[in-house]
Protein backbone atom coordinates (compact mmCIF):
# COMPACT_ATOMS: atom_id res chain seq x y z
CA UNK A 1 0.00 0.00 0.00
CA UNK A 2 1.12 3.59 -0.64
CA UNK A 3 1.78 5.39 2.66
CA UNK A 4 0.85 9.08 2.90
CA UNK A 5 2.71 11.17 5.47
CA UNK A 6 1.38 14.62 6.31
CA UNK A 7 3.21 17.40 8.10
CA UNK A 8 2.85 19.10 10.39
CA UNK A 9 0.30 17.16 12.47
CA UNK A 10 -0.91 20.44 13.96
CA UNK A 11 -0.42 24.06 13.10
CA UNK A 12 -1.27 27.38 14.70
CA UNK A 13 -1.46 30.49 12.52
CA UNK A 14 -2.78 34.07 12.61
CA UNK A 15 -5.56 35.58 10.53
CA UNK A 16 -4.23 36.81 7.19
CA UNK A 17 -1.19 34.54 7.32
CA UNK A 18 -0.18 32.12 4.56
CA UNK A 19 -0.17 28.45 5.62
CA UNK A 20 1.41 25.45 3.88
CA UNK A 21 0.67 21.78 4.61
CA UNK A 22 2.84 19.04 3.15
CA UNK A 23 2.03 15.51 2.06
CA UNK A 24 4.64 12.92 1.10
CA UNK A 25 3.83 9.65 -0.65
CA UNK A 26 5.91 6.49 -0.21
CA UNK A 27 6.19 6.22 -3.99
CA UNK A 28 5.42 8.30 -7.09
CA UNK A 29 1.66 8.93 -7.32
CA UNK A 30 1.75 10.88 -10.61
CA UNK A 31 -0.44 13.77 -9.36
CA UNK A 32 -3.21 11.42 -8.22
CA UNK A 33 -3.71 13.46 -5.08
CA UNK A 34 -6.66 15.18 -3.44
CA UNK A 35 -6.97 17.50 -0.44
CA UNK A 36 -9.97 17.62 1.89
CA UNK A 37 -11.07 20.01 4.63
CA UNK A 38 -13.00 18.70 7.63
CA UNK A 39 -14.48 21.23 10.05
CA UNK A 40 -15.22 20.07 13.62
CA UNK A 41 -18.27 17.80 13.71
CA UNK A 42 -18.74 17.91 9.94
CA UNK A 43 -18.02 15.63 7.01
CA UNK A 44 -14.95 16.14 4.80
CA UNK A 45 -15.22 18.48 1.80
CA UNK A 46 -13.11 18.21 -1.35
CA UNK A 47 -10.77 21.18 -1.93
CA UNK A 48 -8.28 20.06 -4.58
CA UNK A 49 -8.01 17.11 -6.99
CA UNK A 50 -5.34 16.07 -9.48
CA UNK A 51 -2.86 17.79 -7.15
CA UNK A 52 -3.66 21.33 -8.32
CA UNK A 53 -7.25 21.57 -9.61
CA UNK A 54 -9.67 23.57 -7.47
CA UNK A 55 -13.02 21.89 -6.80
CA UNK A 56 -16.20 23.81 -7.63
CA UNK A 57 -17.01 26.54 -5.14
CA UNK A 58 -13.70 26.39 -3.24
CA UNK A 59 -12.23 29.86 -2.55
CA UNK A 60 -9.22 30.79 -4.68
CA UNK A 61 -7.05 31.33 -1.56
CA UNK A 62 -6.64 27.53 -1.55
CA UNK A 63 -4.12 26.07 -3.97
CA UNK A 64 -2.33 22.78 -4.48
CA UNK A 65 1.04 21.97 -6.01
CA UNK A 66 3.65 19.27 -6.24
CA UNK A 67 4.66 16.23 -8.23
CA UNK A 68 6.18 12.80 -7.79
CA UNK A 69 6.09 12.02 -4.08
CA UNK A 70 5.89 15.56 -2.64
CA UNK A 71 2.73 17.68 -2.57
CA UNK A 72 1.52 20.72 -0.71
CA UNK A 73 -1.65 22.64 0.09
CA UNK A 74 -1.34 26.40 0.50
CA UNK A 75 -3.90 28.67 2.12
CA UNK A 76 -3.36 32.36 1.40
CA UNK A 77 -4.70 35.03 3.73
CA UNK A 78 -6.02 32.66 6.42
CA UNK A 79 -9.66 33.25 7.43
CA UNK A 80 -11.40 32.18 10.65
CA UNK A 81 -13.58 29.74 8.68
CA UNK A 82 -10.43 27.85 7.62
CA UNK A 83 -10.03 26.39 11.12
CA UNK A 84 -10.33 22.68 10.36
CA UNK A 85 -8.42 19.46 9.84
CA UNK A 86 -6.94 18.86 6.41
CA UNK A 87 -6.30 15.46 4.83
CA UNK A 88 -4.51 14.39 1.67
CA UNK A 89 -5.50 11.27 -0.27
CA UNK A 90 -3.73 9.39 -3.03
CA UNK A 91 -5.84 7.75 -5.71
CA UNK A 92 -3.08 6.72 -8.10
CA UNK A 93 -3.11 3.14 -6.86
CA UNK A 94 -5.51 0.84 -5.02
CA UNK A 95 -6.07 0.81 -2.10
CA UNK A 96 -6.74 4.53 -1.89
CA UNK A 97 -5.03 5.92 1.21
CA UNK A 98 -5.20 9.08 3.28
CA UNK A 99 -2.65 11.06 5.21
CA UNK A 100 -2.97 11.28 8.98
CA UNK A 101 -4.29 14.83 8.88
CA UNK A 102 -3.21 18.32 9.89
CA UNK A 103 -5.19 20.23 12.51
CA UNK A 104 -5.15 23.96 11.81
CA UNK A 105 -5.95 26.35 14.64
CA UNK A 106 -5.90 30.13 15.04
CA UNK A 107 -3.10 31.70 17.03
CA UNK B 1 -27.62 20.26 -5.26
CA UNK B 2 -25.86 16.96 -4.60
CA UNK B 3 -27.18 15.30 -1.44
CA UNK B 4 -26.10 12.06 0.19
CA UNK B 5 -28.02 10.95 3.28
CA UNK B 6 -26.85 7.92 5.25
CA UNK B 7 -28.98 5.83 7.58
CA UNK B 8 -28.85 2.55 9.49
CA UNK B 9 -26.12 3.10 12.07
CA UNK B 10 -26.23 2.42 15.79
CA UNK B 11 -24.98 0.04 18.46
CA UNK B 12 -24.35 -3.59 17.51
CA UNK B 13 -22.70 -6.51 19.30
CA UNK B 14 -19.44 -8.04 18.06
CA UNK B 15 -20.05 -10.77 15.50
CA UNK B 16 -23.44 -9.38 14.47
CA UNK B 17 -24.47 -7.63 11.25
CA UNK B 18 -25.63 -4.17 10.24
CA UNK B 19 -26.67 -2.62 6.92
CA UNK B 20 -26.07 1.01 6.03
CA UNK B 21 -27.95 2.87 3.33
CA UNK B 22 -27.17 6.10 1.48
CA UNK B 23 -29.92 7.90 -0.42
CA UNK B 24 -28.58 10.07 -3.24
CA UNK B 25 -30.22 13.01 -4.98
CA UNK B 26 -29.33 16.03 -7.08
CA UNK B 27 -27.30 14.13 -9.69
CA UNK B 28 -27.60 11.18 -12.08
CA UNK B 29 -26.72 8.39 -9.65
CA UNK B 30 -26.01 5.71 -12.26
CA UNK B 31 -23.29 7.84 -13.86
CA UNK B 32 -20.96 7.74 -10.85
CA UNK B 33 -18.87 5.28 -8.88
CA UNK B 34 -19.73 5.42 -5.17
CA UNK B 35 -17.79 4.64 -2.02
CA UNK B 36 -17.83 4.25 1.74
CA UNK B 37 -15.14 5.92 3.83
CA UNK B 38 -14.87 5.55 7.60
CA UNK B 39 -13.35 7.54 10.45
CA UNK B 40 -12.76 6.02 13.89
CA UNK B 41 -13.33 8.41 16.81
CA UNK B 42 -10.67 11.14 16.88
CA UNK B 43 -8.79 9.38 14.05
CA UNK B 44 -8.12 9.88 10.37
CA UNK B 45 -10.01 8.77 7.29
CA UNK B 46 -9.94 5.24 5.84
CA UNK B 47 -11.36 4.16 2.49
CA UNK B 48 -13.60 1.11 2.98
CA UNK B 49 -15.12 0.10 -0.37
CA UNK B 50 -15.99 1.36 -3.86
CA UNK B 51 -18.56 0.19 -6.40
CA UNK B 52 -18.57 1.10 -10.08
CA UNK B 53 -21.39 3.15 -11.61
CA UNK B 54 -23.17 0.05 -12.91
CA UNK B 55 -22.38 -2.24 -9.99
CA UNK B 56 -20.23 -4.55 -12.09
CA UNK B 57 -17.02 -3.94 -10.12
CA UNK B 58 -16.36 -3.69 -6.41
CA UNK B 59 -13.21 -2.95 -4.42
CA UNK B 60 -12.52 -3.39 -0.70
CA UNK B 61 -9.78 -2.62 1.80
CA UNK B 62 -8.15 -5.82 3.05
CA UNK B 63 -9.51 -5.58 6.61
CA UNK B 64 -13.15 -5.81 5.43
CA UNK B 65 -12.83 -8.25 2.52
CA UNK B 66 -15.14 -11.20 3.04
CA UNK B 67 -17.07 -9.38 5.80
CA UNK B 68 -18.47 -6.24 4.10
CA UNK B 69 -20.45 -6.05 0.85
CA UNK B 70 -21.03 -2.83 -1.07
CA UNK B 71 -24.00 -2.74 -3.44
CA UNK B 72 -26.28 -0.25 -5.16
CA UNK B 73 -29.81 0.04 -6.53
CA UNK B 74 -29.67 2.51 -9.40
CA UNK B 75 -33.46 2.54 -9.76
CA UNK B 76 -33.69 3.84 -6.19
CA UNK B 77 -30.51 5.97 -6.29
CA UNK B 78 -29.35 4.21 -3.15
CA UNK B 79 -25.99 2.83 -2.03
CA UNK B 80 -25.63 0.11 0.59
CA UNK B 81 -23.00 -1.38 2.86
CA UNK B 82 -23.76 -4.77 4.39
CA UNK B 83 -21.43 -5.31 7.34
CA UNK B 84 -21.17 -8.86 8.73
CA UNK B 85 -19.01 -10.37 11.50
CA UNK B 86 -18.51 -6.92 12.98
CA UNK B 87 -15.51 -6.27 15.23
CA UNK B 88 -14.80 -3.59 17.81
CA UNK B 89 -12.24 -2.08 15.43
CA UNK B 90 -15.05 -1.41 12.92
CA UNK B 91 -16.40 1.24 15.30
CA UNK B 92 -16.39 4.48 13.29
CA UNK B 93 -18.43 7.07 11.50
CA UNK B 94 -19.18 5.79 8.01
CA UNK B 95 -19.48 8.30 5.18
CA UNK B 96 -21.07 7.71 1.82
CA UNK B 97 -19.11 9.53 -0.89
CA UNK B 98 -19.43 10.11 -4.62
CA UNK B 99 -16.51 9.19 -6.83
CA UNK B 100 -14.82 11.97 -8.74
CA UNK B 101 -15.24 12.40 -12.49
CA UNK B 102 -11.49 12.35 -13.15
CA UNK B 103 -10.25 9.79 -10.65
CA UNK B 104 -10.85 7.86 -7.47
CA UNK B 105 -11.15 10.89 -5.20
CA UNK B 106 -14.42 11.77 -3.47
CA UNK B 107 -16.14 14.96 -4.56
CA UNK B 108 -19.26 14.93 -2.35
CA UNK B 109 -19.80 13.35 1.06
CA UNK B 110 -22.80 12.55 3.23
CA UNK B 111 -23.12 13.69 6.83
CA UNK B 112 -22.00 10.30 8.13
CA UNK B 113 -23.55 7.64 10.34
CA UNK B 114 -22.02 6.27 13.54
CA UNK B 115 -21.53 2.53 13.98
CA UNK B 116 -20.54 1.33 17.45
CA UNK B 117 -19.52 -2.32 17.88
CA UNK B 118 -19.62 -3.23 21.54
CA UNK B 119 -21.07 -5.81 23.88
PDB file of N, CA and C in Angstrom, chain B residues 15 17-18 53 66-67 77 84 88 105 110-111:
ATOM      1  N   UNK B  15     -19.619  -9.566  16.196  1.00  0.00           N
ATOM      2  CA  UNK B  15     -20.048 -10.767  15.503  1.00  0.00           C
ATOM      3  C   UNK B  15     -21.388 -10.642  14.793  1.00  0.00           C
ATOM      4  N   UNK B  17     -24.452  -8.318  12.547  1.00  0.00           N
ATOM      5  CA  UNK B  17     -24.474  -7.628  11.252  1.00  0.00           C
ATOM      6  C   UNK B  17     -25.206  -6.300  11.344  1.00  0.00           C
ATOM      7  N   UNK B  18     -24.936  -5.451  10.359  1.00  0.00           N
ATOM      8  CA  UNK B  18     -25.628  -4.167  10.236  1.00  0.00           C
ATOM      9  C   UNK B  18     -25.570  -3.760   8.779  1.00  0.00           C
ATOM     10  N   UNK B  53     -20.118   2.496 -11.320  1.00  0.00           N
ATOM     11  CA  UNK B  53     -21.390   3.145 -11.613  1.00  0.00           C
ATOM     12  C   UNK B  53     -22.522   2.167 -11.924  1.00  0.00           C
ATOM     13  N   UNK B  66     -14.497  -9.991   2.543  1.00  0.00           N
ATOM     14  CA  UNK B  66     -15.142 -11.200   3.041  1.00  0.00           C
ATOM     15  C   UNK B  66     -16.135 -10.936   4.158  1.00  0.00           C
ATOM     16  N   UNK B  67     -16.129  -9.724   4.717  1.00  0.00           N
ATOM     17  CA  UNK B  67     -17.074  -9.380   5.804  1.00  0.00           C
ATOM     18  C   UNK B  67     -18.069  -8.319   5.371  1.00  0.00           C
ATOM     19  N   UNK B  77     -31.597   5.028  -6.605  1.00  0.00           N
ATOM     20  CA  UNK B  77     -30.515   5.973  -6.295  1.00  0.00           C
ATOM     21  C   UNK B  77     -30.007   5.771  -4.872  1.00  0.00           C
ATOM     22  N   UNK B  84     -20.998  -7.626   7.977  1.00  0.00           N
ATOM     23  CA  UNK B  84     -21.171  -8.862   8.732  1.00  0.00           C
ATOM     24  C   UNK B  84     -19.952  -9.109   9.622  1.00  0.00           C
ATOM     25  N   UNK B  88     -14.882  -4.876  17.098  1.00  0.00           N
ATOM     26  CA  UNK B  88     -14.799  -3.594  17.812  1.00  0.00           C
ATOM     27  C   UNK B  88     -14.026  -2.562  16.996  1.00  0.00           C
ATOM     28  N   UNK B 105     -10.985  10.039  -6.381  1.00  0.00           N
ATOM     29  CA  UNK B 105     -11.146  10.894  -5.204  1.00  0.00           C
ATOM     30  C   UNK B 105     -12.644  10.964  -4.926  1.00  0.00           C
ATOM     31  N   UNK B 110     -21.637  12.443   2.363  1.00  0.00           N
ATOM     32  CA  UNK B 110     -22.798  12.550   3.226  1.00  0.00           C
ATOM     33  C   UNK B 110     -22.394  13.055   4.605  1.00  0.00           C
ATOM     34  N   UNK B 111     -23.369  13.158   5.489  1.00  0.00           N
ATOM     35  CA  UNK B 111     -23.116  13.691   6.830  1.00  0.00           C
ATOM     36  C   UNK B 111     -22.521  12.639   7.761  1.00  0.00           C
TER      37      UNK B 111
END
